[in-house]
Tab-separated table of C-alpha atoms in Angstrom:
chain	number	residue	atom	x	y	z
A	1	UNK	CA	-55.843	-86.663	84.018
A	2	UNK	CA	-58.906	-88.914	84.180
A	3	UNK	CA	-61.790	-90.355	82.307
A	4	UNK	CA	-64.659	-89.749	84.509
A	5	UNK	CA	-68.334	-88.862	84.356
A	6	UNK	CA	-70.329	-86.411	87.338
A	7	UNK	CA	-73.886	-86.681	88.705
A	8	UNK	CA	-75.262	-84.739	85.840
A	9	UNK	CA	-77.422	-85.891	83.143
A	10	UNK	CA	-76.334	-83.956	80.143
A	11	UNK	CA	-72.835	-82.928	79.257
A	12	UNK	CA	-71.953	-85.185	82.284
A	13	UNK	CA	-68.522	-87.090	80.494
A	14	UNK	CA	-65.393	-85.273	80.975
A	15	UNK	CA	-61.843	-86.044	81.143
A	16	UNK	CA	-60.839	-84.195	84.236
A	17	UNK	CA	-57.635	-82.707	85.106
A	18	UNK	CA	-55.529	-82.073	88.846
A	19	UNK	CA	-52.526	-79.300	88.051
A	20	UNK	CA	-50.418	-78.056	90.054
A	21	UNK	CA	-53.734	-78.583	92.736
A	22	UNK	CA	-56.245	-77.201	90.795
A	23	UNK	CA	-58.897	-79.015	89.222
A	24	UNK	CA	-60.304	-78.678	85.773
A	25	UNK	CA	-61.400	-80.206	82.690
A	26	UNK	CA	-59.887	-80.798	79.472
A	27	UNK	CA	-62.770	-82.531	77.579
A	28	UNK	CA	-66.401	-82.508	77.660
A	29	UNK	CA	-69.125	-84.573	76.124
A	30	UNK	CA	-70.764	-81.916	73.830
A	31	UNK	CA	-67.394	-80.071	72.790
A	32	UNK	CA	-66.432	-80.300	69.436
A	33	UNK	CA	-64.030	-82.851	68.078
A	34	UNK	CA	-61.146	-80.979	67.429
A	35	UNK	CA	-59.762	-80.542	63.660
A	36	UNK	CA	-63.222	-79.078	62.656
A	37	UNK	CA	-65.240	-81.797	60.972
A	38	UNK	CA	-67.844	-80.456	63.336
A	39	UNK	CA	-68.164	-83.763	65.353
A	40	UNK	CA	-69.062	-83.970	68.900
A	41	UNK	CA	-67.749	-85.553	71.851
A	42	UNK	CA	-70.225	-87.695	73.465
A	43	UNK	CA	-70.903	-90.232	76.431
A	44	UNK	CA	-67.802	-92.259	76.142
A	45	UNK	CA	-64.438	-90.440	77.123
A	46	UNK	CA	-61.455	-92.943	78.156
A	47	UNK	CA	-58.285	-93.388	77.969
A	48	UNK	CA	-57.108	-89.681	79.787
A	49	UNK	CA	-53.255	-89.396	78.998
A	50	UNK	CA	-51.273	-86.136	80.538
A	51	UNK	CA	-47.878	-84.647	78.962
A	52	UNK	CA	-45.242	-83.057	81.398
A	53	UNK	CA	-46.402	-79.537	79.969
A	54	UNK	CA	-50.462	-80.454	81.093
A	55	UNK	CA	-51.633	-81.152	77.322
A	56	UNK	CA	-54.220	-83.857	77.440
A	57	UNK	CA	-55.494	-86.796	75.130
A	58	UNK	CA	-57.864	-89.317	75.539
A	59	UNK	CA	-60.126	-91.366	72.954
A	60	UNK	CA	-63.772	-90.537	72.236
A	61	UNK	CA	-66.113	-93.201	71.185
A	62	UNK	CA	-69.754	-92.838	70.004
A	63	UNK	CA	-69.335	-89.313	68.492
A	64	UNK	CA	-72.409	-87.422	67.370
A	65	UNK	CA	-72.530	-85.596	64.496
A	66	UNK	CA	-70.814	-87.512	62.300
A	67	UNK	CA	-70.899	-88.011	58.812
A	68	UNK	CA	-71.796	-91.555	59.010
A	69	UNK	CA	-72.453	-92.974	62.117
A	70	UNK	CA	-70.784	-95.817	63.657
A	71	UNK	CA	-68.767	-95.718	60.403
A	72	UNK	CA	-66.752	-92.328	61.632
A	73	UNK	CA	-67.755	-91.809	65.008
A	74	UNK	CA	-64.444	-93.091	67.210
A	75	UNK	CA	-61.329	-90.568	67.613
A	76	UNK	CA	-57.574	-90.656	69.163
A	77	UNK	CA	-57.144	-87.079	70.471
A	78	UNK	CA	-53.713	-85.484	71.525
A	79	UNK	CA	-54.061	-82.131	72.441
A	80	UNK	CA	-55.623	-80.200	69.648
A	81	UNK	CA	-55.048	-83.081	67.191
A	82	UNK	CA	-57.031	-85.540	66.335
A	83	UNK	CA	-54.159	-88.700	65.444
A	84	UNK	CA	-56.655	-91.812	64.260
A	85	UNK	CA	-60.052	-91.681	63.476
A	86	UNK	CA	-62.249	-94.777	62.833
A	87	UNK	CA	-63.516	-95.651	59.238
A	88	UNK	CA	-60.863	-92.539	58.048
A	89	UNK	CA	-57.480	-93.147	59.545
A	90	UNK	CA	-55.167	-95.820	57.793
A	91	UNK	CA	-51.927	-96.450	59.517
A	92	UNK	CA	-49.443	-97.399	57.399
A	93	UNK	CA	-47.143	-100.583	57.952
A	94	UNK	CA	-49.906	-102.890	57.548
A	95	UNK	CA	-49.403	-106.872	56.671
A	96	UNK	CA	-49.103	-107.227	52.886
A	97	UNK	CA	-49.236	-103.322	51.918
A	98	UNK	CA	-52.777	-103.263	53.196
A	99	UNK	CA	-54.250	-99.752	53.816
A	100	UNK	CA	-57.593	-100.968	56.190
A	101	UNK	CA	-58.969	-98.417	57.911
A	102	UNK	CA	-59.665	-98.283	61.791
A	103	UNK	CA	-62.794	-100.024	62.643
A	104	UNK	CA	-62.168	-98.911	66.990
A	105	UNK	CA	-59.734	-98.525	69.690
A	106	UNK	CA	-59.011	-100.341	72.988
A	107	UNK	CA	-60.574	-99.105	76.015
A	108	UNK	CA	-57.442	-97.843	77.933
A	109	UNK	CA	-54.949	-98.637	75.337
A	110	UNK	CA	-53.917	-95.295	74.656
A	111	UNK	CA	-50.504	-94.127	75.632
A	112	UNK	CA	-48.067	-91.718	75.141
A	113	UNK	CA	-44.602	-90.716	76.040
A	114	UNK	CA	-44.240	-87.651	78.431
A	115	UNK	CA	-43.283	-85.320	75.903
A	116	UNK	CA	-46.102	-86.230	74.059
A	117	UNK	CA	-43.627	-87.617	70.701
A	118	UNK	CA	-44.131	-90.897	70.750
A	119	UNK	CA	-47.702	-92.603	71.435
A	120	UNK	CA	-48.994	-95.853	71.033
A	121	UNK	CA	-52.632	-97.321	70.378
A	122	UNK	CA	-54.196	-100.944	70.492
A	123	UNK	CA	-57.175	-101.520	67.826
A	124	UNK	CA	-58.629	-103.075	64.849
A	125	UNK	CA	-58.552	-102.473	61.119
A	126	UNK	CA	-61.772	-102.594	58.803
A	127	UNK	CA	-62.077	-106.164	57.759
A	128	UNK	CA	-60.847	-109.806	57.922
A	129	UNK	CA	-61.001	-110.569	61.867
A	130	UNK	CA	-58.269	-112.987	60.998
A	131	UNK	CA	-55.808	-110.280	60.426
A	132	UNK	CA	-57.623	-107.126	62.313
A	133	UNK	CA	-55.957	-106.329	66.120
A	134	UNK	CA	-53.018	-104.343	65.770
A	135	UNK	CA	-50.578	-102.098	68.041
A	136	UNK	CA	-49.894	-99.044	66.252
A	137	UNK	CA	-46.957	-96.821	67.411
A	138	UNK	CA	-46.666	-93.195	65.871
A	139	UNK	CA	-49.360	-94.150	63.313
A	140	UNK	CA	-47.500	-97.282	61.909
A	141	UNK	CA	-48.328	-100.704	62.718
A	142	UNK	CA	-45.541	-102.566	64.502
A	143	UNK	CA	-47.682	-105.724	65.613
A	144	UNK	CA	-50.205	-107.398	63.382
A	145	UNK	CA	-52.687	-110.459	64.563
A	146	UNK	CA	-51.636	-113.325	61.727
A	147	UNK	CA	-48.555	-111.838	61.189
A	148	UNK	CA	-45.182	-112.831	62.835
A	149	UNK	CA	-43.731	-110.495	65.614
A	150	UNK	CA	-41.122	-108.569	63.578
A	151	UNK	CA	-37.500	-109.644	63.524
A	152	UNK	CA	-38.275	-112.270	66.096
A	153	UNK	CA	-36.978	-115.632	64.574
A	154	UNK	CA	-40.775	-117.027	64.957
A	155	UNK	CA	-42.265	-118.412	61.799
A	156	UNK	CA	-45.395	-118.765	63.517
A	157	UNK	CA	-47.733	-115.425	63.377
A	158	UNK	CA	-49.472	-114.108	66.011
A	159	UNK	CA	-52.410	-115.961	67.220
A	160	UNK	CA	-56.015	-114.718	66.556
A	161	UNK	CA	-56.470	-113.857	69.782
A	162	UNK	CA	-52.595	-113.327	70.698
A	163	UNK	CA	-52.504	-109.467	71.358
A	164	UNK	CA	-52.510	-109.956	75.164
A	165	UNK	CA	-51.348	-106.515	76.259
A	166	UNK	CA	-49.828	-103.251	75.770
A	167	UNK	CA	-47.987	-99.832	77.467
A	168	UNK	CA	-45.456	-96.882	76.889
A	169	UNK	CA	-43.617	-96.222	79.695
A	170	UNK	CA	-42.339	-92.060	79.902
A	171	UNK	CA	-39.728	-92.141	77.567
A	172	UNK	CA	-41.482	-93.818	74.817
A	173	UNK	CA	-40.378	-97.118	74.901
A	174	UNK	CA	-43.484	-99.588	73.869
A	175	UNK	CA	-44.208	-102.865	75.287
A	176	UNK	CA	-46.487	-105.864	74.003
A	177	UNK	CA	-47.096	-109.541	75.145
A	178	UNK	CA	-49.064	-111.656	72.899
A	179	UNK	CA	-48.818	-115.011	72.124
A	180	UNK	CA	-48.332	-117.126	68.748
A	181	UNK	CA	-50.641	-119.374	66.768
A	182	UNK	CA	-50.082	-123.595	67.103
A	183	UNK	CA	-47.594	-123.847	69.616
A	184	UNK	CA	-49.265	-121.057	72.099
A	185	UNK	CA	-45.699	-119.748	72.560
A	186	UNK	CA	-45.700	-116.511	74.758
A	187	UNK	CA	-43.514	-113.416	74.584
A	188	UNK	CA	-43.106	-109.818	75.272
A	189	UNK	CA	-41.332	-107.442	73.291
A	190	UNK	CA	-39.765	-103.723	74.103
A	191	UNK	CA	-39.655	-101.698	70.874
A	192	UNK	CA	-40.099	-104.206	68.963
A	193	UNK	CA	-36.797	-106.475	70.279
A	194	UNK	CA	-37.744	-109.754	72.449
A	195	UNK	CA	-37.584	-109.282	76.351
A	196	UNK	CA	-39.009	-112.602	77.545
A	197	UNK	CA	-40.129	-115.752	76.034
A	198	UNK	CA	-41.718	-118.809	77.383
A	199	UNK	CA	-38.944	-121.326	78.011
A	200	UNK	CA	-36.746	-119.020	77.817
A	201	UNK	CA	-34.425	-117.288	81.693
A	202	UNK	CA	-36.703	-115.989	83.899
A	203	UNK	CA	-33.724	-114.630	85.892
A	204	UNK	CA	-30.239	-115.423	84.800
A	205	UNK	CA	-27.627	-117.241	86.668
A	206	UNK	CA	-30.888	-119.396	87.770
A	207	UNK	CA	-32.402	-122.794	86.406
A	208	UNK	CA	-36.056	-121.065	86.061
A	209	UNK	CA	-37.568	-120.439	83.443
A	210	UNK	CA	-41.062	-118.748	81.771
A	211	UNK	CA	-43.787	-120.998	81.585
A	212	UNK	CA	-47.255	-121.667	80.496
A	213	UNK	CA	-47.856	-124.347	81.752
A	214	UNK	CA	-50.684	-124.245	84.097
A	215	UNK	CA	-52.243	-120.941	82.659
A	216	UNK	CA	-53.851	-119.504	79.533
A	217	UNK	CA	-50.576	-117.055	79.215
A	218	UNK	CA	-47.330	-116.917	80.785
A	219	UNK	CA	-47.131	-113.490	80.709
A	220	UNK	CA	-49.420	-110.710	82.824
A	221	UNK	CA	-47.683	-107.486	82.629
A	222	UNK	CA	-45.194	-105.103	81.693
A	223	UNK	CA	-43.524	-101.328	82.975
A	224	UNK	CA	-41.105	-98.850	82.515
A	225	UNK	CA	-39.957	-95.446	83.691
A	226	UNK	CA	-37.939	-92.781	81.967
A	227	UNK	CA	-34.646	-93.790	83.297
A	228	UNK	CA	-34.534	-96.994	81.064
A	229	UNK	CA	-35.515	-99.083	83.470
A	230	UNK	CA	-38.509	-101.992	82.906
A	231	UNK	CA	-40.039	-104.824	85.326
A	232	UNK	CA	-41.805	-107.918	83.654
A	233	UNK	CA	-44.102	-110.017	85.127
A	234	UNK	CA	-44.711	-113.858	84.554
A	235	UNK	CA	-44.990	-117.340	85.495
A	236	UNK	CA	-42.138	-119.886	86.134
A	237	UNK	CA	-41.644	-123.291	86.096
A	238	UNK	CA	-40.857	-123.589	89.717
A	239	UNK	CA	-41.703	-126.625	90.925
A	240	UNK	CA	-43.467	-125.304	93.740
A	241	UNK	CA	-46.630	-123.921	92.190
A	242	UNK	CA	-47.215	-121.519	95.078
A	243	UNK	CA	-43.749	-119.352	93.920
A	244	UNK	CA	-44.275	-119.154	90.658
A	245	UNK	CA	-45.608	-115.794	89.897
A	246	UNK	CA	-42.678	-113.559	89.942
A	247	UNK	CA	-41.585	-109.588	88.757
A	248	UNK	CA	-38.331	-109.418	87.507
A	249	UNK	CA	-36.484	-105.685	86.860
A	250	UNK	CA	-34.472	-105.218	83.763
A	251	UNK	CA	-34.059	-109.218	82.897
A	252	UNK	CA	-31.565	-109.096	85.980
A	253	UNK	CA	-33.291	-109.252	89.430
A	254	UNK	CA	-36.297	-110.673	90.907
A	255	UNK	CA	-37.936	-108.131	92.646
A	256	UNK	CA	-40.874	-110.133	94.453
A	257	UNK	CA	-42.232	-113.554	93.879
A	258	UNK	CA	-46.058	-115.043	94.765
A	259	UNK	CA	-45.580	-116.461	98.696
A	260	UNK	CA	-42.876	-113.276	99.706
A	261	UNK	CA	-43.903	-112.003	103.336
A	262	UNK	CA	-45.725	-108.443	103.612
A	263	UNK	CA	-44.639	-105.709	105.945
A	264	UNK	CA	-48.598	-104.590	106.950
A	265	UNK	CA	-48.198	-102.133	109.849
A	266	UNK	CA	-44.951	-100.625	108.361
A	267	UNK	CA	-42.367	-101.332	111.123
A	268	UNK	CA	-39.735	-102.890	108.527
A	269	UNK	CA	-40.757	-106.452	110.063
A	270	UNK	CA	-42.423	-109.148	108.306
A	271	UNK	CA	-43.897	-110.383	111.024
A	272	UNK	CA	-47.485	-109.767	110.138
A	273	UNK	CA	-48.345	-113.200	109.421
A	274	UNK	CA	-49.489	-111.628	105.727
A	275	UNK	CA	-48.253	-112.998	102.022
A	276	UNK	CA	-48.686	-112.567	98.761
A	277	UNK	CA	-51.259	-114.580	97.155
A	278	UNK	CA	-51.361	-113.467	93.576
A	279	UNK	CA	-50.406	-110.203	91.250
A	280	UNK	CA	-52.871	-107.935	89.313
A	281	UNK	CA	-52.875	-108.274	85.364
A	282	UNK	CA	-50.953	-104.846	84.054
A	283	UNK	CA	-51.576	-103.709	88.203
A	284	UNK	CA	-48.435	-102.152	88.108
A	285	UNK	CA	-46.994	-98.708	87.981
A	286	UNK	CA	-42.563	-98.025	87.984
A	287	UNK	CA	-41.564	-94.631	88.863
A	288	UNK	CA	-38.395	-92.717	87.929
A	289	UNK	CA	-36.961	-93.254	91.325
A	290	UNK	CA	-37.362	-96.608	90.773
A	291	UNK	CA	-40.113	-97.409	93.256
A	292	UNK	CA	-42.612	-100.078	91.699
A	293	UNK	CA	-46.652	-99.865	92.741
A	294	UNK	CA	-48.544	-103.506	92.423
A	295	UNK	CA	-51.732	-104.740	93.120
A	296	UNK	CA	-52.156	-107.887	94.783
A	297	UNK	CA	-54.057	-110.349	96.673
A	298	UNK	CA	-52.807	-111.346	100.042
A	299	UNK	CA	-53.327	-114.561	102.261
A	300	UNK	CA	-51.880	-115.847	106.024
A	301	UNK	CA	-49.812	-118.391	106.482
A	302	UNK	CA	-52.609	-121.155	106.003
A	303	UNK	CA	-52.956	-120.036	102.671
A	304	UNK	CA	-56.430	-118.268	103.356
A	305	UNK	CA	-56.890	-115.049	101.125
A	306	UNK	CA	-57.849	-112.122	103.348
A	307	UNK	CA	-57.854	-109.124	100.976
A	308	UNK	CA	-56.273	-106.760	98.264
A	309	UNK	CA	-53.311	-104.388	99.032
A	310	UNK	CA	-51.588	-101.689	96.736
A	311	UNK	CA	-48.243	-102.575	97.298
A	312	UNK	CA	-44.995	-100.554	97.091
A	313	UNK	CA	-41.153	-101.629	96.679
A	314	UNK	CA	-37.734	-99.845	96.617
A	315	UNK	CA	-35.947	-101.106	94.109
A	316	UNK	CA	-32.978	-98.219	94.591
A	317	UNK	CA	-29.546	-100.018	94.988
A	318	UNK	CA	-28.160	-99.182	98.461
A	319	UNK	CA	-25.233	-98.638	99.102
A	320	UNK	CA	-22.854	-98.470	102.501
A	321	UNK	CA	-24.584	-99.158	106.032
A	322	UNK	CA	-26.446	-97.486	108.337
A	323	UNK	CA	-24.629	-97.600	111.930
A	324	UNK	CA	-25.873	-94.521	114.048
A	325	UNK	CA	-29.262	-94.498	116.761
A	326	UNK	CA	-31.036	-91.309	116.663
A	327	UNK	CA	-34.128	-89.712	118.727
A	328	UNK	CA	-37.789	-89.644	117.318
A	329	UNK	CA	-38.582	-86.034	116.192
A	330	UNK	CA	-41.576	-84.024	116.273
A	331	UNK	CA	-43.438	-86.439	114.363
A	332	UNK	CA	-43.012	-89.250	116.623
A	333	UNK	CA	-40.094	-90.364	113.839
A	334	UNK	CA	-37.098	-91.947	113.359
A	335	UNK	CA	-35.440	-90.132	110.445
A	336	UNK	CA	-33.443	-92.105	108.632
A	337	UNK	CA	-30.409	-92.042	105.910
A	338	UNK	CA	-29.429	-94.067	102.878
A	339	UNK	CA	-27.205	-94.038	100.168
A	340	UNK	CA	-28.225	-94.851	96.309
A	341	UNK	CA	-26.070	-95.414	92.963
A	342	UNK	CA	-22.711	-96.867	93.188
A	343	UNK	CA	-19.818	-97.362	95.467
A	344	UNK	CA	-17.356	-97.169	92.616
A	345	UNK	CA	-15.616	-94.035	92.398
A	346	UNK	CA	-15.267	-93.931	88.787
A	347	UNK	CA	-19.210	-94.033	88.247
A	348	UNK	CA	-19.527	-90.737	90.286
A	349	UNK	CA	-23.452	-91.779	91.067
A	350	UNK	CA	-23.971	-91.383	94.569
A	351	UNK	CA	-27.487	-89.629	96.090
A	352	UNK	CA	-27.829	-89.132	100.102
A	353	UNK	CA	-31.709	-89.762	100.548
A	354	UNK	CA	-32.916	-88.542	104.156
A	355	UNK	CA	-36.408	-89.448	104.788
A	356	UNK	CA	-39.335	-89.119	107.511
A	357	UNK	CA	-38.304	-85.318	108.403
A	358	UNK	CA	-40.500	-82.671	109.479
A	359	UNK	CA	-42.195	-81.495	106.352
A	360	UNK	CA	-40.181	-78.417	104.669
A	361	UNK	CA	-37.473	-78.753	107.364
A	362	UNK	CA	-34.162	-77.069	106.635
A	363	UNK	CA	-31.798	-79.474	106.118
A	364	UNK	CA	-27.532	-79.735	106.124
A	365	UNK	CA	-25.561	-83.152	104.893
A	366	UNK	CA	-22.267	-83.384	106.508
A	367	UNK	CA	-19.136	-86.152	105.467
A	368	UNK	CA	-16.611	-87.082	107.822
A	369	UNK	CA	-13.785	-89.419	107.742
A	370	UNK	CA	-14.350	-91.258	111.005
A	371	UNK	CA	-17.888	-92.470	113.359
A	372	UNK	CA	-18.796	-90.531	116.142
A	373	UNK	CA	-21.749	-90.534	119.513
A	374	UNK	CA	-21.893	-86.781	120.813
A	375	UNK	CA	-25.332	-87.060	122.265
A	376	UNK	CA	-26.870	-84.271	122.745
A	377	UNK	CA	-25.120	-81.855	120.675
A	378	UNK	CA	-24.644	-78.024	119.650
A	379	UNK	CA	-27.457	-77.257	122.082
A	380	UNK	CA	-29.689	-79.185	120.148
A	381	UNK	CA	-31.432	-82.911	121.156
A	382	UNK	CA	-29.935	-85.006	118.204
A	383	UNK	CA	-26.984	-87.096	118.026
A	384	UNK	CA	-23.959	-85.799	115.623
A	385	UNK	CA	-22.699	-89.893	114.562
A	386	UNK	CA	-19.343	-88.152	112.785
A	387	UNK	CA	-15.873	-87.693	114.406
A	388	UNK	CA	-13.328	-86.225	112.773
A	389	UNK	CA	-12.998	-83.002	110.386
A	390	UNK	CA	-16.824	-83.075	109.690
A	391	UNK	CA	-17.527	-81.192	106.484
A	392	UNK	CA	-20.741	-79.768	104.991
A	393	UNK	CA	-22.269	-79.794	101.632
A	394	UNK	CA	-23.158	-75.740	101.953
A	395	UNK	CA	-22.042	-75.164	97.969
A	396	UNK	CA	-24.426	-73.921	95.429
A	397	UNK	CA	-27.705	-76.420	95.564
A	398	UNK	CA	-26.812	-77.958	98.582
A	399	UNK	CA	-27.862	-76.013	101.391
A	400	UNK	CA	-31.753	-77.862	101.096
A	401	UNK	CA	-35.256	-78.071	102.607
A	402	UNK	CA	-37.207	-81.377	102.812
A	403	UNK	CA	-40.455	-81.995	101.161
A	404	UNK	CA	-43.573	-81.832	102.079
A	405	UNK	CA	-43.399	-85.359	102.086
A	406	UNK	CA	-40.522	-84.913	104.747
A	407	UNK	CA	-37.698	-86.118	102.836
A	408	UNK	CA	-34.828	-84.469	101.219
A	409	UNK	CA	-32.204	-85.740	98.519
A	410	UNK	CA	-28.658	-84.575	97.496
A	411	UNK	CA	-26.484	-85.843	94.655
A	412	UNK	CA	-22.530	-86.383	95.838
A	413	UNK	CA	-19.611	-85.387	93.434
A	414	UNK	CA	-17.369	-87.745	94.608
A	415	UNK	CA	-15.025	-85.524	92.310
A	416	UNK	CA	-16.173	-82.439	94.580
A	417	UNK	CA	-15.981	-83.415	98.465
A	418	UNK	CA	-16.353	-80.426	100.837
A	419	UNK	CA	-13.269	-80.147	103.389
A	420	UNK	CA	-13.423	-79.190	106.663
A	421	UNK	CA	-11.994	-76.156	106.837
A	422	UNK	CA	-14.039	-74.697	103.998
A	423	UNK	CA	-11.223	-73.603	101.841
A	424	UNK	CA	-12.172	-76.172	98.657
A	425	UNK	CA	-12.897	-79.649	97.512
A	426	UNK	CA	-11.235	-82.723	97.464
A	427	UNK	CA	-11.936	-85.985	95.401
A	428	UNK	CA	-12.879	-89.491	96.405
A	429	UNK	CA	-10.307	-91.835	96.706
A	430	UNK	CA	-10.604	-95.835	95.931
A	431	UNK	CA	-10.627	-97.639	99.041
A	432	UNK	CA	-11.895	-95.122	101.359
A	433	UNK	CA	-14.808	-95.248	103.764
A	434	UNK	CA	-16.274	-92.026	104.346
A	435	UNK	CA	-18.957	-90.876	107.123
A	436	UNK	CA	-22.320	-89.068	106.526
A	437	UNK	CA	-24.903	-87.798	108.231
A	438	UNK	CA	-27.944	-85.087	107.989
A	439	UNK	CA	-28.766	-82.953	110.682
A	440	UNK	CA	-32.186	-80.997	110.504
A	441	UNK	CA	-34.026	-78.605	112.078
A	442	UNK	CA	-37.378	-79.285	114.272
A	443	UNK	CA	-38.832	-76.793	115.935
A	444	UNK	CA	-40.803	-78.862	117.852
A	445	UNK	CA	-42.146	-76.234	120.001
């Protein structure tokens, strides 16, 4: 879903809609506001959130037909519901039992989780500007401008300008940064519980630490997925001022730091001579499969910016080693094979990921105990790299086809091994090293 206007000149505002490939609209400046006050939508439509079963909400500013204008005339919509409303809506939880109404809402600070249960907004209550710019999650304020962040230890409240950012990642977790009043401390928070702090571990097991230091805010964005997982991003005190932007995943690992080397033309070398210069405020997206999207800026080696790049890293933890040479396909491709989760046999998370296959190829995993080089093989003109009793995963699920995106993923029951022979499973044992491959078809013509 997306806030977006067309070449028209009247009813022109929509928030536009792509599912499953077809395009339509869910909103429409002119529509009625929905709840029946007999408002209308009008020229300013942001904030387009989608749920996983397509319902749509977005926040309409400037509505016409009002009952007072720009007294009533801004609207949260989720679905068919209308959740704030300026100059009516009071959400409860305010500082000192206050019941302000909304006076507007953040352009692009609406967000929801994907089952649409949770949802967060950014705004400002009717009144004192001291006290006005809140975050409101489900309809109650959790963070309040001249207030202290809740069950933080801070005695200092927020600054008046301190509400630096928010998000909801899939699951409805929330996230905020802000920073406090005197002392300029920073901070993020995740549900309301402290994540990072200026002064406080940047990474742990390291000397480095968040800083403000030579910036109006330590602190320039925050993401999660569904899975629980979150990245932060900051700046250090790392003596070296050209490495001290960094993203760090789940308070544990740094995941890429101003100065790391750029693979441009996508041979797995970083030998492009490119770097990253700087990180996008909030420029960042975290996927469920734990792949995180940022925009940066990106300089040479002489420290010369030459451009902006949308930037993509794998943050799965691999496990075992890739050890067999195979042909190029169809494509012109190497197809390749790695392992995800955990080598430990008693976590039972292990995920074969085959990528850069024909699209919609069909596709068989195998597992041997021993390497093998039988090049060509079966009458085919790939290389089978087991030896052994080769087994294949052929049970219910696991017979599979690869994407169109060419890639194709299977999740191992280490507790459910196919044998050779056919005739059952066996389990994982601790200790052992196990082969395994995936053989596809091209017809290449």
């Amino acid at each position: 879903a997306l806030s977006t206007n067309t070449s028209g000149t009247v009813a022109d505002d929509y928030v536009a809609t792509r599912i499953a490939g077809v395009w339509g609209f869910s909103a429409r400046e002119g529509e009625a506001l929905p709840g029946g006050s007999g408002a209308l939508l009008d020229d300013i439509i942001d904030s387009g959130v989608l749920l996983d079963d397509g319902t749509v909400g977005y926040a309409a500013d400037g509505l016409d037909g009002t009952a007072t204008p720009d007294v009533d005339d801004d609207a949260i919509v989720l679905g068919g519901q209308v959740l704030l409303r300026k100059g009516v809506s009071a959400p409860t939880g305010q500082a000192g039992g206050s019941s302000r109404s909304m006076d507007n809402f953040d352009l692009g600070d609406f967000w929801t989780s994907g089952d649409g249960l949770q949802w967060l907004v950014q705004g400002d209550l009717e009144g004192s500007g001291a006290s006005d710019d809140v975050v409101i999650v489900n309809g109650a304020v959790v963070l309040q401008e001249g207030s202290p962040v809740p069950n933080s230890g801070f005695a200092e409240a927020i600054d008046s300008s301190g509400l630096k950012g928010v998000s909801m990642d899939a699951a409805g977790h929330w996230y905020a940064r802000g920073d406090n009043d005197q002392t300029n401390q920073d901070w993020v928070v995740r549900d309301g519980a402290l994540i990072a702090v200026t002064g406080s571990l940047a990474i742990p097991g390291s000397t480095e630490r968040w800083s403000d230091a030579l910036l109006d805010g330590c602190f320039f964005g925050h993401v999660g997925n569904a899975n629980g997982d979150y990245v932060v991003a900051g700046m250090t005190d790392h003596v070296d001022s050209a490495l001290d932007a960094v993203l760090v995943l789940n308070n544990t690992e740094e995941v890429a730091r101003e100065s790391d080397a750029v693979d441009l033309d996508g041979n797995g070398l970083l030998d492009d001579d490119v770097f990253i210069d700087s990180f996008g405020d909030d420029d960042l997206f975290l996927s469920d499969a734990r792949e995180l999207f940022v925009v940066a800026t990106l300089k040479d080696d002489l420290g010369q910016r030459i451009g902006q790049a949308l930037l993509r890293f794998v943050l799965r933890s691999e496990v075992g080693t890739a050890y067999c040479d195979v042909h190029q396909n169809s494509l012109g491709l190497f197809a390749s094979l790695s392992a995800i989760g955990s080598s430990v046999v008693a976590d039972n998370q292990f995920t074969l990921l085959a990528e850069s296959l024909p699209p919609t190829a069909n596709v068989l995993f195998m597992i041997a105990p021993a390497r093998g080089m039988v090049d060509p093989f079966g009458g085919g003109m790939g290389v089978l790299c087991l030896a052994g009793q080769v087994a294949r995963f052929a049970g219910p699920g696991e017979v599979l086809s690869a994407g169109v995106a060419g890639d194709a993923c299977l999740h191992v029951d280490l507790g459910a091994l196919p044998t050779a022979m056919g005739g059952g499973t066996v389990s994982a044992s601790v200790g052992q090293t196990l082969m395994f491959q995936c053989w596809y078809r091209d017809h290449d013509g």
